[in-house]
C-alpha cells in the first residue's frame, strides 16, 4: 500500500507541474523597464497572449519543450527554446534601430505610404477573421478601483473593425462605496477603434476620402530584420475646441504596406452623463496591435483603451478612469458558423455580462492576460467578498 500511495503522489505531482502556467516579464534590454503589448506565443501553436502595461505576461499551460517567441514592432524579435517551465522568466528585447526623418525631401511621402496601407486594408475589407478573445476592464474613482469585469468572447473581425461578438463567459464585481462612475458601453468604444479604418460618420478620422484634411508625416523609421517600418503621424488640420476628431499614428511596413500598430488620441468624444457634468472633455487614447504572421494581412491582436474624465457630482469632484485590454489569443475560422451580435453603441455591457450565469469553477486560475498589481489586489478582495457571484458587493 505504501508503494501504491507513493506512485499516486508522484503522478499527481507530475500532472501539477505539467499544468503550470508559463509566466514571465518582457523588458527593455537598455532601460530594464517592462514593455507593454508584446506578442508572446508558442511557435507552431495557437497558444499566445499579449503582455500587460507592466510587461508581464501569462500563457496557459504549454507542452514542453517549446519555442517561445516575443515580438514588438519597436524591438527585435526574440525566440527562446524552453525545455521546461522556468522559475523566473525574463525576456530582454533589444530596441530596433531608429532612423529619424529629419529632412523631409518629399512632403507627400507619408501620405503615399498611408494611402497604400489604407488601400490594402480596403481591398481586404470583406475578408472576415474569427477569433477567441479576452477582455478585462477596470474602473477607478480618485485612483481607487470600484468596478471590474472580464469576458471571454468570440469575435468576427475584418480590416474595418470588429463586426460582431458572442459572449461566452463573464464575471463582474462592483464596490458600492459612495459615489461611483461607470461607462456602460466601453466595449463599443474598444471595438470601434480596433481596426485600420475609422468610421466616416460622427467624428473626423483619417480615411482614404479625407487625407487632405490631415497633416501626414513620417516621423521615423524602425529598422526591422524583414523590412523598414514607417511611423506615420496624422494630425487633423482644423481641430476646434468642441469638435470630435482623432489624431492617429500608424506603424506601416514599407515593403508590404501592412499596418502593424495603430495609436489614437481621441478629442472631444461625445458622451451622455446622468447626474453629473464633465469639467473637461474626456481624454481617450487607444493602442491596437496586429499580427501578420501566417496571414495575408495582419489580424487584430490587442486593443488597449484609456478613458479619463473629471466630473462634478453633487458638489464633489471625481477623477474617473476606465482602462481596458482586449486580447485575441486564437484565430479559429471554425467559429464562422455561429451567431454574432452586431456592434451597437446601445449595447449595455453589464446586461450582457449578467445574461451569462457566473461559473466560479471556470474562472478559478483561468488567466489569459496577466493582471496588473492594481487589478490583482481588487480582484482578490472582491473574490474574498464573493462579489462576483452576486454581481455587486454584498
Short mmCIF file of C-alpha atoms in Angstrom, two decimals:
data_model
loop_
_atom_site.label_atom_id
_atom_site.label_comp_id
_atom_site.label_asym_id
_atom_site.label_seq_id
_atom_site.Cartn_x
_atom_site.Cartn_y
_atom_site.Cartn_z
CA UNK A 1 0.00 0.00 0.00
CA UNK A 2 2.85 2.38 0.75
CA UNK A 3 4.33 1.89 -2.72
CA UNK A 4 0.94 2.45 -4.33
CA UNK A 5 0.41 5.66 -2.40
CA UNK A 6 3.85 6.90 -3.38
CA UNK A 7 3.13 6.28 -7.06
CA UNK A 8 -0.13 8.16 -6.85
CA UNK A 9 1.63 11.12 -5.25
CA UNK A 10 4.31 11.11 -7.91
CA UNK A 11 1.74 11.02 -10.71
CA UNK A 12 -0.25 13.79 -9.09
CA UNK A 13 2.87 15.92 -8.70
CA UNK A 14 3.80 15.37 -12.35
CA UNK A 15 0.37 16.44 -13.55
CA UNK A 16 0.51 19.57 -11.43
CA UNK A 17 3.93 20.52 -12.79
CA UNK A 18 2.78 19.94 -16.36
CA UNK A 19 -0.32 22.05 -15.84
CA UNK A 20 1.51 25.10 -14.52
CA UNK A 21 1.02 28.36 -16.37
CA UNK A 22 4.05 29.91 -18.00
CA UNK A 23 4.60 33.35 -16.51
CA UNK A 24 7.23 35.94 -17.24
CA UNK A 25 8.10 39.53 -17.97
CA UNK A 26 9.36 41.29 -21.09
CA UNK A 27 11.78 44.15 -20.51
CA UNK A 28 13.75 46.68 -22.50
CA UNK A 29 17.34 45.48 -22.69
CA UNK A 30 18.67 49.00 -22.15
CA UNK A 31 16.31 50.56 -19.60
CA UNK A 32 15.16 47.41 -17.81
CA UNK A 33 11.57 48.66 -17.89
CA UNK A 34 8.65 46.41 -18.75
CA UNK A 35 7.35 46.59 -22.33
CA UNK A 36 3.56 46.62 -22.81
CA UNK A 37 1.70 44.92 -25.67
CA UNK A 38 4.42 42.44 -26.61
CA UNK A 39 3.10 39.44 -28.51
CA UNK A 40 4.23 36.27 -26.70
CA UNK A 41 3.39 32.84 -28.00
CA UNK A 42 4.46 29.25 -28.52
CA UNK A 43 5.69 28.84 -32.11
CA UNK A 44 3.59 26.44 -34.17
CA UNK A 45 0.59 26.59 -31.83
CA UNK A 46 -2.38 28.85 -31.15
CA UNK A 47 -1.14 29.46 -27.60
CA UNK A 48 -0.49 33.19 -27.49
CA UNK A 49 -1.05 36.30 -25.40
CA UNK A 50 -0.01 39.94 -25.06
CA UNK A 51 1.96 41.45 -22.18
CA UNK A 52 0.10 43.91 -19.96
CA UNK A 53 1.08 47.52 -19.37
CA UNK A 54 3.85 46.43 -16.98
CA UNK A 55 5.34 43.94 -19.43
CA UNK A 56 4.04 40.90 -17.52
CA UNK A 57 2.50 38.00 -19.42
CA UNK A 58 0.99 34.61 -18.75
CA UNK A 59 0.40 31.62 -21.04
CA UNK A 60 -1.93 28.73 -20.45
CA UNK A 61 -0.02 25.50 -19.72
CA UNK A 62 2.13 24.63 -22.74
CA UNK A 63 3.51 21.18 -23.50
CA UNK A 64 7.30 21.26 -23.25
CA UNK A 65 9.68 21.59 -24.93
CA UNK A 66 8.53 24.75 -26.70
CA UNK A 67 9.96 27.58 -28.77
CA UNK A 68 8.73 30.84 -27.27
CA UNK A 69 8.55 33.93 -29.47
CA UNK A 70 8.32 37.54 -28.25
CA UNK A 71 7.75 40.31 -30.78
CA UNK A 72 7.05 44.04 -30.73
CA UNK A 73 7.14 46.39 -33.67
CA UNK A 74 9.75 48.65 -32.00
CA UNK A 75 12.06 45.82 -30.89
CA UNK A 76 13.98 42.97 -32.47
CA UNK A 77 12.19 39.63 -32.37
CA UNK A 78 13.42 37.07 -29.82
CA UNK A 79 12.91 33.30 -29.81
CA UNK A 80 13.75 31.08 -26.84
CA UNK A 81 13.86 27.28 -26.56
CA UNK A 82 12.39 26.14 -23.25
CA UNK A 83 12.77 22.53 -22.11
CA UNK A 84 10.67 23.11 -19.00
CA UNK A 85 8.82 25.80 -17.09
CA UNK A 86 11.41 28.26 -15.70
CA UNK A 87 11.03 29.68 -12.20
CA UNK A 88 11.50 33.31 -13.23
CA UNK A 89 11.40 34.05 -16.93
CA UNK A 90 12.62 37.47 -18.04
CA UNK A 91 12.82 38.18 -21.76
CA UNK A 92 15.01 41.10 -22.81
CA UNK A 93 14.23 42.78 -26.11
CA UNK A 94 16.72 44.94 -27.94
CA UNK A 95 15.30 48.16 -29.38
CA UNK A 96 15.28 48.20 -33.16
CA UNK A 97 17.43 50.83 -34.85
CA UNK A 98 15.58 54.08 -35.42
CA UNK A 99 16.16 56.43 -38.31
CA UNK A 100 14.73 59.90 -37.70
CA UNK A 101 13.15 61.57 -40.69
CA UNK A 102 14.92 64.87 -40.03
CA UNK A 103 14.95 66.23 -43.57
CA UNK A 104 11.70 65.89 -45.48
CA UNK A 105 12.77 65.53 -49.09
CA UNK A 106 9.31 64.53 -50.25
CA UNK A 107 6.49 66.18 -48.24
CA UNK A 108 3.93 63.74 -49.69
CA UNK A 109 5.85 60.57 -48.84
CA UNK A 110 3.92 59.99 -45.61
CA UNK A 111 0.60 60.43 -47.39
CA UNK A 112 1.59 57.91 -50.08
CA UNK A 113 2.70 55.31 -47.52
CA UNK A 114 -0.54 55.70 -45.56
CA UNK A 115 -2.68 55.69 -48.71
CA UNK A 116 -1.11 52.40 -49.85
CA UNK A 117 -1.78 50.86 -46.44
CA UNK A 118 -5.40 52.00 -46.36
CA UNK A 119 -5.93 50.77 -49.93
CA UNK A 120 -4.61 47.33 -48.94
CA UNK A 121 -6.90 47.27 -45.92
CA UNK A 122 -9.87 48.36 -48.06
CA UNK A 123 -9.15 45.66 -50.65
CA UNK A 124 -9.39 43.06 -47.87
CA UNK A 125 -12.35 44.62 -46.06
CA UNK A 126 -14.68 41.73 -46.95
CA UNK A 127 -12.34 39.08 -45.56
CA UNK A 128 -13.57 38.15 -42.09
CA UNK A 129 -11.44 36.59 -39.39
CA UNK A 130 -12.92 34.70 -36.45
CA UNK A 131 -11.10 34.71 -33.15
CA UNK A 132 -11.25 33.89 -29.45
CA UNK A 133 -10.68 36.95 -27.30
CA UNK A 134 -10.43 38.04 -23.69
CA UNK A 135 -11.41 41.43 -22.30
CA UNK A 136 -10.69 43.00 -18.91
CA UNK A 137 -11.93 46.42 -17.79
CA UNK A 138 -11.11 48.25 -14.57
CA UNK A 139 -12.86 51.42 -13.40
CA UNK A 140 -11.30 53.73 -10.81
CA UNK A 141 -12.61 56.79 -8.95
CA UNK A 142 -9.98 59.08 -7.45
CA UNK A 143 -7.42 56.33 -8.12
CA UNK A 144 -9.43 53.74 -6.17
CA UNK A 145 -10.75 50.65 -8.02
CA UNK A 146 -14.55 50.48 -7.95
CA UNK A 147 -15.60 48.12 -10.73
CA UNK A 148 -14.13 45.32 -12.78
CA UNK A 149 -15.39 42.91 -15.37
CA UNK A 150 -13.86 40.25 -17.53
CA UNK A 151 -15.25 38.49 -20.57
CA UNK A 152 -14.29 35.67 -22.85
CA UNK A 153 -15.93 36.06 -26.22
CA UNK A 154 -15.64 35.18 -29.88
CA UNK A 155 -15.11 37.97 -32.39
CA UNK A 156 -15.90 38.46 -36.04
CA UNK A 157 -13.35 40.96 -37.34
CA UNK A 158 -12.20 42.49 -40.60
CA UNK A 159 -9.99 45.43 -41.52
CA UNK A 160 -12.76 47.94 -40.92
CA UNK A 161 -13.27 46.96 -37.27
CA UNK A 162 -14.97 44.35 -35.11
CA UNK A 163 -18.14 43.28 -36.91
CA UNK A 164 -19.73 41.12 -34.23
CA UNK A 165 -19.18 39.38 -30.94
CA UNK A 166 -20.54 36.43 -28.99
CA UNK A 167 -20.04 36.43 -25.20
CA UNK A 168 -19.07 33.04 -23.76
CA UNK A 169 -18.06 33.55 -20.12
CA UNK A 170 -18.18 36.65 -17.93
CA UNK A 171 -17.84 37.98 -14.42
CA UNK A 172 -18.48 41.36 -12.87
CA UNK A 173 -17.95 42.95 -9.46
CA UNK A 174 -18.67 46.46 -8.21
CA UNK A 175 -17.70 48.11 -4.94
CA UNK A 176 -20.68 50.07 -3.61
CA UNK A 177 -18.82 52.73 -1.69
CA UNK A 178 -20.30 56.21 -2.06
CA UNK A 179 -20.21 57.90 -5.44
CA UNK A 180 -19.40 55.74 -8.44
CA UNK A 181 -18.82 56.15 -12.15
CA UNK A 182 -19.49 53.64 -14.89
CA UNK A 183 -19.27 53.73 -18.67
CA UNK A 184 -21.92 51.25 -19.72
CA UNK A 185 -20.70 50.59 -23.25
CA UNK A 186 -16.91 50.67 -23.04
CA UNK A 187 -16.89 47.54 -25.21
CA UNK A 188 -18.36 49.58 -28.08
CA UNK A 189 -15.63 52.19 -27.64
CA UNK A 190 -12.96 49.48 -27.69
CA UNK A 191 -14.45 47.64 -30.67
CA UNK A 192 -14.93 50.86 -32.63
CA UNK A 193 -11.22 51.63 -32.55
CA UNK A 194 -9.98 48.10 -33.19
CA UNK A 195 -9.33 48.23 -36.93
CA UNK A 196 -7.44 50.02 -39.66
CA UNK A 197 -10.24 52.20 -40.97
CA UNK A 198 -12.07 54.66 -38.78
CA UNK A 199 -15.79 55.35 -39.11
CA UNK A 200 -16.60 58.08 -41.59
CA UNK A 201 -19.51 59.46 -39.59
CA UNK A 202 -19.63 61.21 -36.23
CA UNK A 203 -16.08 62.50 -35.94
CA UNK A 204 -13.09 63.39 -38.06
CA UNK A 205 -10.96 60.28 -38.66
CA UNK A 206 -8.30 59.81 -41.30
CA UNK A 207 -9.62 57.78 -44.24
CA UNK A 208 -8.91 57.47 -47.95
CA UNK A 209 -11.52 60.13 -48.60
CA UNK A 210 -10.09 62.89 -46.41
CA UNK A 211 -6.31 62.53 -46.44
CA UNK A 212 -6.05 66.21 -47.38
CA UNK A 213 -7.67 67.23 -44.06
CA UNK A 214 -4.68 65.86 -42.13
CA UNK A 215 -1.03 66.76 -41.87
CA UNK A 216 0.58 63.40 -42.60
CA UNK A 217 4.30 62.93 -41.97
CA UNK A 218 6.78 60.13 -41.43
CA UNK A 219 8.29 60.76 -38.01
CA UNK A 220 10.88 57.97 -38.15
CA UNK A 221 11.69 54.52 -39.50
CA UNK A 222 12.12 51.35 -37.46
CA UNK A 223 14.75 49.02 -38.93
CA UNK A 224 13.33 45.51 -38.57
CA UNK A 225 15.13 42.46 -39.98
CA UNK A 226 12.48 41.89 -42.65
CA UNK A 227 11.76 45.49 -43.68
CA UNK A 228 11.58 49.12 -42.61
CA UNK A 229 8.57 50.20 -40.60
CA UNK A 230 7.42 53.78 -41.19
CA UNK A 231 5.91 55.59 -38.21
CA UNK A 232 3.33 57.86 -39.81
CA UNK A 233 1.56 60.57 -37.81
CA UNK A 234 -1.78 62.06 -38.89
CA UNK A 235 -2.87 65.34 -37.32
CA UNK A 236 -6.21 66.93 -38.12
CA UNK A 237 -5.69 70.43 -39.53
CA UNK A 238 -8.96 72.04 -38.47
CA UNK A 239 -9.44 70.78 -34.91
CA UNK A 240 -11.73 73.02 -32.85
CA UNK A 241 -12.50 73.25 -29.16
CA UNK A 242 -15.68 71.17 -29.19
CA UNK A 243 -15.10 69.16 -32.34
CA UNK A 244 -14.87 65.37 -32.23
CA UNK A 245 -11.72 64.28 -34.05
CA UNK A 246 -8.86 61.80 -33.83
CA UNK A 247 -5.13 62.16 -34.38
CA UNK A 248 -3.51 58.85 -35.29
CA UNK A 249 -0.10 57.25 -35.60
CA UNK A 250 0.31 54.27 -37.91
CA UNK A 251 3.20 51.77 -37.99
CA UNK A 252 3.36 50.61 -41.62
CA UNK A 253 5.63 48.16 -43.43
CA UNK A 254 7.38 49.91 -46.31
CA UNK A 255 7.61 46.75 -48.42
CA UNK A 256 4.23 45.11 -47.69
CA UNK A 257 2.07 48.17 -46.83
CA UNK A 258 0.68 46.32 -43.80
CA UNK A 259 -0.34 48.16 -40.66
CA UNK A 260 1.17 46.59 -37.53
CA UNK A 261 0.19 49.12 -34.88
CA UNK A 262 -2.30 51.98 -34.61
CA UNK A 263 -2.30 54.61 -31.88
CA UNK A 264 -5.19 57.05 -31.47
CA UNK A 265 -5.67 60.23 -29.46
CA UNK A 266 -9.39 60.99 -29.36
CA UNK A 267 -10.52 64.57 -28.77
CA UNK A 268 -13.92 65.78 -27.55
CA UNK A 269 -15.56 62.37 -27.56
CA UNK A 270 -19.31 62.98 -27.18
CA UNK A 271 -20.74 61.28 -24.08
CA UNK A 272 -24.05 61.41 -22.25
CA UNK A 273 -23.90 61.77 -18.45
CA UNK A 274 -26.61 61.35 -15.83
CA UNK A 275 -26.47 63.23 -12.50
CA UNK A 276 -23.06 64.68 -13.37
CA UNK A 277 -21.29 67.21 -15.56
CA UNK A 278 -17.88 66.93 -17.16
CA UNK A 279 -15.44 69.66 -16.20
CA UNK A 280 -13.38 68.91 -19.31
CA UNK A 281 -13.86 66.68 -22.35
CA UNK A 282 -12.73 63.10 -21.68
CA UNK A 283 -9.18 62.14 -22.58
CA UNK A 284 -9.24 58.94 -24.62
CA UNK A 285 -6.27 57.03 -26.02
CA UNK A 286 -6.16 53.65 -27.75
CA UNK A 287 -3.40 51.34 -28.95
CA UNK A 288 -4.23 48.50 -31.36
CA UNK A 289 -1.68 45.89 -32.43
CA UNK A 290 -1.88 43.44 -35.32
CA UNK A 291 -0.23 40.11 -36.05
CA UNK A 292 0.77 39.44 -39.66
CA UNK A 293 2.36 36.02 -39.18
CA UNK A 294 0.78 33.46 -41.47
CA UNK A 295 -1.87 35.86 -42.77
CA UNK A 296 -2.03 37.91 -45.99
CA UNK A 297 -2.94 40.91 -43.83
CA UNK A 298 -2.25 41.47 -40.13
CA UNK A 299 -5.05 40.23 -37.88
CA UNK A 300 -6.21 42.07 -34.77
CA UNK A 301 -4.08 41.11 -31.78
CA UNK A 302 -4.91 43.53 -28.99
CA UNK A 303 -6.61 46.84 -28.18
CA UNK A 304 -5.81 48.90 -25.11
CA UNK A 305 -8.15 51.77 -24.21
CA UNK A 306 -7.67 54.51 -21.61
CA UNK A 307 -10.58 56.78 -20.72
CA UNK A 308 -10.08 59.63 -18.21
CA UNK A 309 -12.66 62.21 -17.17
CA UNK A 310 -13.11 64.75 -14.37
CA UNK A 311 -16.71 65.06 -13.15
CA UNK A 312 -18.64 67.38 -10.87
CA UNK A 313 -21.21 65.37 -8.89
CA UNK A 314 -23.28 66.92 -6.08
CA UNK A 315 -20.59 69.46 -5.37
CA UNK A 316 -17.83 66.89 -5.38
CA UNK A 317 -15.09 66.42 -7.94
CA UNK A 318 -14.45 62.90 -9.19
CA UNK A 319 -11.45 61.90 -11.25
CA UNK A 320 -12.66 58.79 -13.00
CA UNK A 321 -10.80 56.42 -15.26
CA UNK A 322 -11.51 53.28 -17.21
CA UNK A 323 -8.73 51.10 -18.58
CA UNK A 324 -9.35 48.05 -20.71
CA UNK A 325 -7.38 45.50 -22.67
CA UNK A 326 -8.80 43.26 -25.37
CA UNK A 327 -6.55 40.35 -26.30
CA UNK A 328 -7.00 37.94 -29.20
CA UNK A 329 -5.39 34.65 -28.24
CA UNK A 330 -6.55 32.36 -31.03
CA UNK A 331 -7.69 32.60 -34.67
CA UNK A 332 -10.30 29.95 -35.39
CA UNK A 333 -12.26 30.08 -38.66
CA UNK A 334 -14.48 27.24 -37.43
CA UNK A 335 -16.31 29.93 -35.43
CA UNK A 336 -17.77 31.46 -38.58
CA UNK A 337 -20.97 29.37 -38.41
CA UNK A 338 -22.11 30.72 -35.05
CA UNK A 339 -24.35 33.72 -34.43
CA UNK A 340 -22.66 37.03 -33.64
CA UNK A 341 -24.21 40.09 -32.06
CA UNK A 342 -23.79 43.13 -34.29
CA UNK A 343 -21.78 46.07 -32.95
CA UNK A 344 -24.18 48.56 -31.37
CA UNK A 345 -23.48 51.69 -29.34
CA UNK A 346 -26.65 50.99 -27.31
CA UNK A 347 -25.31 47.66 -26.01
CA UNK A 348 -25.15 47.66 -22.21
CA UNK A 349 -22.10 45.70 -21.14
CA UNK A 350 -23.44 44.86 -17.71
CA UNK A 351 -26.60 43.33 -19.19
CA UNK A 352 -24.51 41.16 -21.49
CA UNK A 353 -22.42 40.02 -18.54
CA UNK A 354 -25.39 39.30 -16.31
CA UNK A 355 -27.10 37.31 -19.09
CA UNK A 356 -24.44 34.61 -18.62
CA UNK A 357 -24.52 32.51 -15.46
CA UNK A 358 -21.41 33.05 -13.36
CA UNK A 359 -19.26 29.91 -13.38
CA UNK A 360 -16.79 30.11 -10.49
CA UNK A 361 -15.01 26.89 -11.49
CA UNK A 362 -14.32 28.32 -14.96
CA UNK A 363 -12.71 31.44 -13.52
CA UNK A 364 -10.58 29.65 -10.95
CA UNK A 365 -6.96 30.02 -12.06
CA UNK A 366 -8.02 30.74 -15.64
CA UNK A 367 -5.95 33.71 -16.79
CA UNK A 368 -5.25 34.72 -20.35
CA UNK A 369 -3.75 38.13 -19.63
CA UNK A 370 -1.62 38.73 -16.53
CA UNK A 371 -3.30 41.04 -14.04
CA UNK A 372 -1.58 44.25 -13.03
CA UNK A 373 -0.92 44.78 -9.31
CA UNK A 374 -3.95 47.05 -9.01
CA UNK A 375 -6.22 44.62 -10.84
CA UNK A 376 -4.90 41.66 -8.87
CA UNK A 377 -5.48 43.23 -5.45
CA UNK A 378 -9.00 44.39 -6.35
CA UNK A 379 -9.97 41.02 -7.84
CA UNK A 380 -8.71 39.16 -4.77
CA UNK A 381 -10.65 41.50 -2.47
CA UNK A 382 -13.86 41.06 -4.45
CA UNK A 383 -13.37 37.31 -4.60
CA UNK A 384 -12.99 37.22 -0.81
CA UNK A 385 -16.34 39.00 -0.56
CA UNK A 386 -17.87 36.56 -3.06
CA UNK A 387 -18.85 39.65 -5.02
CA UNK A 388 -18.50 38.03 -8.44
CA UNK A 389 -21.27 35.57 -7.72
CA UNK A 390 -23.77 38.23 -6.60
CA UNK A 391 -22.71 40.82 -9.20
CA UNK A 392 -22.39 43.53 -6.54
CA UNK A 393 -20.51 43.88 -3.30
CA UNK A 394 -22.75 42.20 -0.67
#
